[in-house]
XYZ file of N, CA and C in Angstrom:
582
model
N -19.803 -2.631 7.118
C -19.177 -1.408 6.650
C -20.175 -0.264 6.771
N -19.692 0.874 7.271
C -20.514 2.061 7.449
C -20.500 2.881 6.159
N -21.453 2.632 5.274
C -21.476 3.269 3.956
C -21.814 4.752 4.004
N -22.451 5.223 5.070
C -22.865 6.623 5.111
C -21.767 7.543 5.638
N -20.762 7.019 6.286
C -19.735 7.870 6.901
C -19.018 8.738 5.858
N -18.598 8.141 4.759
C -17.924 8.904 3.711
C -18.880 9.908 3.076
N -20.106 9.483 2.785
C -21.080 10.391 2.165
C -21.401 11.570 3.063
N -21.554 11.328 4.353
C -21.827 12.420 5.295
C -20.654 13.393 5.355
N -19.435 12.880 5.294
C -18.254 13.744 5.304
C -18.205 14.589 4.037
N -18.473 13.992 2.887
C -18.476 14.727 1.619
C -19.528 15.829 1.643
N -20.711 15.533 2.164
C -21.766 16.563 2.258
C -21.312 17.721 3.131
N -20.719 17.402 4.277
C -20.252 18.447 5.187
C -19.129 19.276 4.553
N -18.206 18.625 3.837
C -17.129 19.347 3.160
C -17.681 20.237 2.047
N -18.671 19.746 1.322
C -19.293 20.544 0.260
C -19.920 21.803 0.848
N -20.624 21.661 1.951
C -21.221 22.827 2.621
C -20.139 23.796 3.089
N -19.050 23.258 3.588
C -17.958 24.094 4.083
C -17.339 24.930 2.967
N -17.017 24.316 1.842
C -16.361 25.073 0.766
C -17.312 26.042 0.077
N -18.613 25.872 0.278
C -19.595 26.808 -0.293
C -19.743 28.073 0.536
N -19.199 28.085 1.756
C -19.287 29.267 2.604
C -18.388 30.353 2.037
N -18.966 31.482 1.746
C -18.222 32.594 1.148
C -17.298 33.239 2.179
N -16.146 33.664 1.706
C -15.258 34.473 2.513
C -14.339 33.740 3.465
N -14.312 32.411 3.453
C -13.409 31.689 4.350
C -11.989 31.732 3.794
N -11.049 32.106 4.650
C -9.655 32.034 4.214
C -9.124 30.627 4.496
N -7.875 30.373 4.103
C -7.306 29.031 4.255
C -7.307 28.570 5.708
N -6.893 29.429 6.618
C -6.830 29.050 8.028
C -8.208 28.674 8.561
N -9.223 29.423 8.188
C -10.590 29.117 8.640
C -11.083 27.800 8.043
N -10.777 27.590 6.763
C -11.172 26.338 6.116
C -10.525 25.138 6.806
N -9.222 25.233 7.051
C -8.515 24.142 7.720
C -9.082 23.903 9.114
N -9.313 24.975 9.852
C -9.831 24.850 11.216
C -11.170 24.109 11.229
N -12.014 24.374 10.257
C -13.341 23.757 10.221
C -13.333 22.375 9.574
N -12.357 22.114 8.703
C -12.303 20.814 8.031
C -11.568 19.756 8.854
N -10.624 20.159 9.691
C -9.860 19.198 10.493
C -10.783 18.293 11.316
N -11.788 18.828 12.020
C -12.658 17.919 12.787
C -13.429 16.931 11.912
N -13.749 17.325 10.686
C -14.463 16.422 9.775
C -13.570 15.240 9.385
N -12.302 15.516 9.082
C -11.372 14.444 8.723
C -11.036 13.617 9.959
N -10.884 14.265 11.108
C -10.620 13.525 12.347
C -11.763 12.555 12.647
N -12.998 12.992 12.455
C -14.149 12.108 12.693
C -14.172 10.961 11.683
N -13.771 11.240 10.437
C -13.771 10.212 9.396
C -12.772 9.097 9.715
N -11.596 9.471 10.227
C -10.569 8.451 10.502
C -10.623 7.920 11.930
N -11.555 8.396 12.720
C -11.660 7.936 14.114
C -12.072 6.472 14.202
N -12.832 6.008 13.215
C -13.261 4.610 13.174
C -12.937 4.033 11.800
N -12.417 2.836 11.804
C -11.977 2.183 10.567
C -13.025 1.154 10.130
N -14.204 1.649 9.755
C -15.292 0.735 9.385
C -15.990 1.124 8.090
N -15.373 1.963 7.274
C -16.091 2.496 6.122
C -15.351 2.370 4.789
N -14.057 2.186 4.779
C -13.301 2.167 3.523
C -13.375 0.789 2.881
N -13.888 0.693 1.638
C -13.954 -0.609 0.962
C -12.561 -1.217 0.776
N -12.487 -2.526 0.844
C -11.205 -3.235 0.762
C -10.439 -2.909 -0.517
N -11.139 -2.719 -1.637
C -10.437 -2.441 -2.898
C -9.743 -1.078 -2.888
N -10.115 -0.200 -1.962
C -9.463 1.107 -1.843
C -8.452 1.132 -0.697
N -8.133 -0.048 -0.174
C -7.164 -0.170 0.917
C -6.179 -1.308 0.678
N -6.092 -1.778 -0.567
C -5.208 -2.886 -0.909
C -3.902 -2.339 -1.479
N -2.762 -2.740 -0.935
C -1.492 -2.196 -1.407
C -1.034 -2.820 -2.722
N -0.203 -2.090 -3.419
C 0.513 -2.593 -4.583
C 1.868 -3.086 -4.071
N 2.435 -4.154 -4.644
C 3.693 -4.685 -4.110
C 4.902 -3.762 -4.294
N 4.853 -2.810 -5.252
C 6.032 -1.990 -5.520
C 5.891 -0.530 -5.100
N 4.710 0.055 -5.203
C 4.558 1.483 -4.908
C 3.200 1.732 -4.266
N 3.138 2.843 -3.572
C 1.885 3.140 -2.874
C 0.785 3.481 -3.874
N -0.448 3.380 -3.408
C -1.618 3.641 -4.231
C -2.315 4.910 -3.741
N -2.787 5.729 -4.675
C -3.578 6.921 -4.367
C -4.927 6.729 -5.049
N -5.978 6.487 -4.241
C -7.310 6.217 -4.776
C -8.227 7.415 -4.569
N -8.890 7.829 -5.625
C -9.869 8.906 -5.518
C -11.120 8.384 -4.822
N -11.468 8.989 -3.689
C -12.701 8.658 -2.982
C -13.829 9.587 -3.411
N -13.489 10.874 -3.591
C -14.472 11.848 -4.068
C -13.741 13.023 -4.679
N -14.179 13.415 -5.866
C -13.674 14.607 -6.525
C -14.806 15.584 -6.714
N -14.716 16.733 -6.075
C -15.745 17.765 -6.200
C -15.899 18.154 -7.670
N -17.136 18.239 -8.181
C -17.339 18.564 -9.595
C -16.746 19.907 -10.007
N -16.567 20.822 -9.050
C -15.978 22.126 -9.360
C -14.492 22.187 -8.977
N -13.906 21.025 -8.667
C -12.491 20.919 -8.295
C -12.121 21.778 -7.084
N -13.075 22.016 -6.183
C -12.779 22.780 -4.968
C -12.049 21.931 -3.944
N -12.260 20.609 -3.993
C -11.560 19.703 -3.095
C -11.614 18.296 -3.642
N -10.722 17.464 -3.134
C -10.732 16.035 -3.445
C -10.393 15.284 -2.171
N -10.933 14.087 -2.085
C -10.707 13.214 -0.935
C -10.131 11.918 -1.477
N -8.973 11.516 -0.978
C -8.282 10.338 -1.505
C -7.788 9.452 -0.367
N -7.658 8.153 -0.667
C -7.000 7.250 0.274
C -5.612 6.941 -0.272
N -4.642 6.944 0.623
C -3.287 6.540 0.288
C -3.042 5.202 0.959
N -2.634 4.222 0.176
C -2.394 2.882 0.700
C -0.903 2.603 0.582
N -0.292 2.404 1.730
C 1.151 2.233 1.822
C 1.483 0.784 2.116
N 2.148 0.113 1.183
C 2.676 -1.210 1.472
C 3.857 -1.072 2.423
N 4.312 -2.162 3.011
C 5.435 -2.106 3.944
C 6.646 -1.392 3.349
N 7.137 -0.372 4.061
C 8.344 0.337 3.662
C 8.216 1.278 2.476
N 7.046 1.456 1.891
C 6.917 2.306 0.705
C 7.028 3.786 1.062
N 7.536 4.573 0.100
C 7.796 5.991 0.331
C 7.552 6.806 -0.931
N 7.375 8.107 -0.771
C 7.261 9.028 -1.899
C 8.610 9.689 -2.126
N 8.804 10.292 -3.277
C 9.941 11.203 -3.409
C 9.621 12.498 -2.645
N 10.588 13.379 -2.513
C 10.329 14.708 -1.953
C 9.435 15.429 -2.948
N 8.333 16.015 -2.469
C 7.356 16.622 -3.375
C 6.623 17.762 -2.688
N 5.871 18.535 -3.498
C 5.020 19.591 -2.968
C 3.568 19.307 -3.332
N 2.662 20.218 -2.938
C 1.232 20.048 -3.200
C 0.628 21.226 -3.947
N 1.066 22.412 -3.658
C 0.599 23.695 -4.203
C -0.783 24.093 -3.703
N -1.448 23.257 -2.927
C -2.753 23.566 -2.340
C -2.748 23.103 -0.882
N -3.710 23.569 -0.099
C -3.826 23.107 1.291
C -4.260 21.651 1.317
N -3.937 20.987 2.411
C -4.334 19.595 2.566
C -4.431 19.203 4.030
N -5.250 18.185 4.286
C -5.387 17.614 5.623
C -5.188 16.115 5.491
N -4.308 15.573 6.302
C -4.011 14.143 6.281
C -4.568 13.524 7.550
N -5.393 12.500 7.393
C -5.916 11.759 8.535
C -5.441 10.324 8.438
N -4.878 9.805 9.512
C -4.353 8.434 9.506
C -5.456 7.464 9.898
N -5.821 6.582 8.974
C -6.895 5.625 9.213
C -6.391 4.368 9.913
N -5.284 3.810 9.408
C -4.697 2.625 10.049
C -3.193 2.626 9.823
N -2.483 2.029 10.758
C -1.023 2.039 10.671
C -0.466 3.399 11.048
N 0.616 3.793 10.384
C 1.265 5.080 10.656
C 2.101 5.481 9.450
N 2.291 6.792 9.277
C 3.182 7.281 8.224
C 4.114 8.332 8.801
N 5.297 8.408 8.187
C 6.322 9.350 8.617
C 6.369 10.495 7.619
N 6.292 11.722 8.127
C 6.358 12.938 7.326
C 7.702 13.614 7.599
N 8.518 13.759 6.549
C 9.807 14.429 6.657
C 9.724 15.769 5.927
N 9.677 16.903 6.654
C 9.592 18.206 5.986
C 10.938 18.631 5.402
N 10.886 19.318 4.264
C 12.084 19.828 3.605
C 11.894 21.291 3.237
N 13.014 21.986 3.068
C 13.013 23.330 2.491
C 14.007 23.313 1.339
N 13.709 24.093 0.336
C 14.562 24.152 -0.845
C 15.564 25.273 -0.686
N 16.840 24.947 -0.947
C 17.921 25.927 -0.847
C 18.762 25.829 -2.114
N 19.738 26.677 -2.239
C 20.653 26.613 -3.373
C 21.497 25.351 -3.364
N 21.560 24.656 -2.225
C 22.340 23.430 -2.107
C 21.484 22.172 -2.246
N 20.216 22.311 -2.492
C 19.341 21.147 -2.645
C 18.135 21.226 -1.730
N 17.569 20.073 -1.442
C 16.428 19.974 -0.531
C 16.980 19.556 0.825
N 16.847 20.431 1.813
C 17.406 20.167 3.131
C 16.288 19.887 4.129
N 16.518 19.001 5.097
C 15.512 18.765 6.133
C 15.117 20.081 6.798
N 13.840 20.225 7.090
C 13.303 21.434 7.705
C 12.623 21.046 9.016
N 13.435 20.600 9.950
C 12.911 20.156 11.237
C 12.841 18.647 11.287
N 12.426 18.135 12.434
C 12.392 16.681 12.622
C 11.245 16.021 11.862
N 11.408 14.750 11.582
C 10.324 13.957 10.994
C 9.241 13.769 12.051
N 7.999 13.650 11.585
C 6.859 13.445 12.476
C 6.147 12.164 12.061
N 5.752 11.367 13.034
C 4.997 10.151 12.745
C 3.531 10.390 13.080
N 2.675 10.162 12.101
C 1.234 10.305 12.262
C 0.662 8.928 12.539
N 0.037 8.761 13.691
C -0.534 7.481 14.117
C -2.018 7.426 13.762
N -2.579 6.236 13.761
C -4.005 6.047 13.460
C -4.848 6.970 14.338
N -5.779 7.669 13.678
C -6.676 8.598 14.357
C -6.161 10.016 14.431
N -4.879 10.240 14.107
C -4.311 11.584 14.164
C -4.465 12.302 12.821
N -4.406 13.642 12.882
C -4.608 14.490 11.710
C -3.496 15.535 11.660
N -3.046 15.877 10.444
C -2.040 16.921 10.240
C -2.414 17.723 9.001
N -1.860 18.944 8.897
C -2.150 19.820 7.761
C -0.886 20.159 6.988
N -1.054 20.417 5.690
C 0.010 20.925 4.828
C -0.580 22.031 3.962
N 0.263 22.938 3.537
C -0.107 23.948 2.550
C 1.147 24.738 2.220
N 1.140 25.479 1.122
C 2.300 26.307 0.829
C 2.620 27.296 1.959
N 1.611 27.753 2.700
C 1.866 28.704 3.781
C 2.326 28.030 5.077
N 2.003 26.746 5.268
C 2.374 26.025 6.491
C 3.643 25.200 6.339
N 3.972 24.849 5.139
C 5.052 23.914 4.836
C 4.498 22.889 3.865
N 5.031 22.886 2.674
C 4.408 22.154 1.586
C 5.308 21.109 0.952
N 6.589 21.129 1.284
C 7.541 20.211 0.652
C 7.919 19.140 1.676
N 7.661 17.881 1.313
C 7.970 16.803 2.245
C 8.138 15.480 1.516
N 8.569 14.487 2.279
C 8.623 13.098 1.822
C 7.826 12.300 2.850
N 7.021 11.366 2.367
C 6.156 10.580 3.249
C 6.459 9.102 3.026
N 6.423 8.342 4.118
C 6.656 6.900 4.009
C 5.824 6.153 5.033
N 5.590 4.896 4.725
C 4.944 4.004 5.679
C 5.901 3.848 6.855
N 5.399 4.030 8.059
C 6.238 3.903 9.249
C 6.574 2.450 9.562
N 5.895 1.530 8.892
C 6.060 0.108 9.201
C 6.696 -0.655 8.036
N 7.634 -1.507 8.344
C 8.252 -2.376 7.342
C 7.534 -3.707 7.212
N 6.515 -3.928 8.051
C 5.874 -5.242 8.078
C 4.345 -5.189 8.018
N 3.773 -4.022 7.744
C 2.315 -3.938 7.651
C 1.891 -2.803 6.738
N 0.643 -2.855 6.302
C 0.045 -1.833 5.449
C -0.418 -0.673 6.315
N -0.272 0.538 5.811
C -0.825 1.728 6.448
C -1.736 2.414 5.439
N -2.802 3.046 5.932
C -3.763 3.735 5.069
C -4.057 5.103 5.664
N -3.897 6.140 4.853
C -4.247 7.493 5.270
C -5.287 8.049 4.314
N -6.037 9.024 4.802
C -7.070 9.689 4.008
C -6.682 11.156 3.919
N -6.612 11.681 2.691
C -6.152 13.046 2.468
C -7.265 13.871 1.828
N -7.464 15.063 2.369
C -8.360 16.061 1.797
C -7.487 17.162 1.228
N -7.712 17.529 -0.032
C -6.932 18.589 -0.665
C -7.842 19.689 -1.187
N -7.322 20.905 -1.217
C -8.057 22.064 -1.715
C -7.965 22.181 -3.220
N -8.351 21.149 -3.925
C -8.332 21.065 -5.383
C -8.344 19.597 -5.760
N -8.406 19.314 -7.040
C -8.356 17.923 -7.499
C -6.887 17.533 -7.608
N -6.354 16.984 -6.545
C -4.916 16.737 -6.435
C -4.394 15.820 -7.541
N -5.229 14.971 -8.088
C -4.804 14.073 -9.162
C -4.621 14.758 -10.498
N -5.088 16.026 -10.608
C -4.959 16.766 -11.873
C -4.107 18.019 -11.760
N -3.596 18.285 -10.580
C -2.805 19.498 -10.357
C -1.338 19.222 -10.695
N -0.731 20.114 -11.472
C 0.700 19.998 -11.756
C 1.469 20.423 -10.518
N 2.295 19.502 -10.037
C 3.107 19.736 -8.842
C 4.552 19.412 -9.177
N 5.404 19.335 -8.158
C 6.820 19.059 -8.413
C 7.374 18.035 -7.450
N 8.337 17.250 -7.948
C 9.204 16.425 -7.112
C 10.583 17.076 -7.156
N 11.383 16.814 -6.106
C 12.671 17.478 -5.969
C 13.762 16.452 -5.691
N 14.899 16.636 -6.347
C 16.064 15.810 -6.084
C 16.645 16.218 -4.730
N 16.862 15.263 -3.853
C 17.347 15.555 -2.503
C 18.730 16.198 -2.508
N 19.587 15.828 -3.458
C 20.960 16.327 -3.477
C 21.098 17.678 -4.158
N 20.370 17.885 -5.245
C 20.541 19.114 -6.027
C 19.372 20.077 -5.897
N 18.220 19.596 -5.442
C 17.014 20.431 -5.399
C 16.365 20.566 -6.764
N 16.899 19.871 -7.776
C 16.329 19.961 -9.122
C 14.847 19.601 -9.076
N 14.070 20.415 -9.756
C 12.615 20.301 -9.753
C 12.140 19.611 -11.028
N 11.176 18.695 -10.875
C 10.601 18.002 -12.016
C 9.084 18.013 -11.849
N 8.369 18.506 -12.847
C 6.907 18.599 -12.783
C 6.263 17.226 -12.940
N 5.140 17.025 -12.274
C 4.372 15.794 -12.406
C 2.908 16.066 -12.105
N 2.062 15.158 -12.571
C 0.649 15.108 -12.205
C 0.433 13.711 -11.658
N -0.064 13.609 -10.421
C -0.099 12.310 -9.751
C -1.136 11.347 -10.305
N -2.295 11.835 -10.724
C -3.350 10.929 -11.146
C -3.857 10.113 -9.978
N -4.605 9.060 -10.286
C -5.168 8.174 -9.272
C -4.999 6.736 -9.727
N -4.819 5.854 -8.784
C -4.655 4.436 -9.092
C -5.957 3.789 -9.555
N -7.094 4.361 -9.183
C -8.384 3.747 -9.498
C -9.157 4.493 -10.571
N -8.491 5.331 -11.373
C -9.157 6.042 -12.471
C -8.269 5.993 -13.710
N -8.745 6.583 -14.773
C -7.983 6.603 -16.022
C -7.052 7.810 -16.110
N -6.922 8.585 -15.014
C -6.003 9.707 -14.976
C -4.587 9.149 -14.921
N -3.554 9.870 -15.394
C -2.187 9.336 -15.391
C -1.757 8.789 -14.033
N -0.855 7.832 -14.066
C -0.359 7.182 -12.855
C 0.489 8.131 -12.009
N 0.802 7.705 -10.795
C 1.556 8.500 -9.862
C 2.916 8.900 -10.395
N 3.289 10.116 -10.083
C 4.616 10.649 -10.353
C 4.983 10.628 -11.834
N 3.998 10.876 -12.685
C 4.229 10.936 -14.126
C 4.746 12.321 -14.480
N 5.821 12.394 -15.216
C 6.394 13.678 -15.613
C 5.544 14.345 -16.667
N 5.562 15.644 -16.658
C 4.886 16.427 -17.685
C 5.918 16.902 -18.685
N 5.611 16.813 -19.961
C 6.554 17.236 -20.996
C 6.654 18.743 -21.042
């Protein structure tokens, strides 16, 4: 296992977010190659952060910036697992480490959550971006019904502590949640906020 790959990526991301005056587009442009390099080889993620749960996907905190400027997480998708339609409220970069995931974009209308273009499949080694300015509402699922998929996500904040929303596909009804992490004492995934 390449133990320095994750640490080197975290150092580079820390240096990047410390640069004054970068807007979102510049940050994404400079961070995408870092995430692409991280997922280019599958030799660094410990097995305990890549093991699926039999019922729902796992979101493991790999690194949380002490100033909450960014977080790096692994998403572990068991066969056929999916998220509800949800948003992020911050920018993000998704890198596919192994397997594949399907991203279904949505837009919110008075009639509910409607598809906003075709679904996209992210294959191992590929990278994609999300943000409120690029398109932030989507549903994600493991592209495979017979194997585990693992993606690595970089977010512009501590995604496990940010209040976000899930949306009912038929009505568009919004429900607040804080995702937490599967490997910490933060609340579990998709927990509603009172």
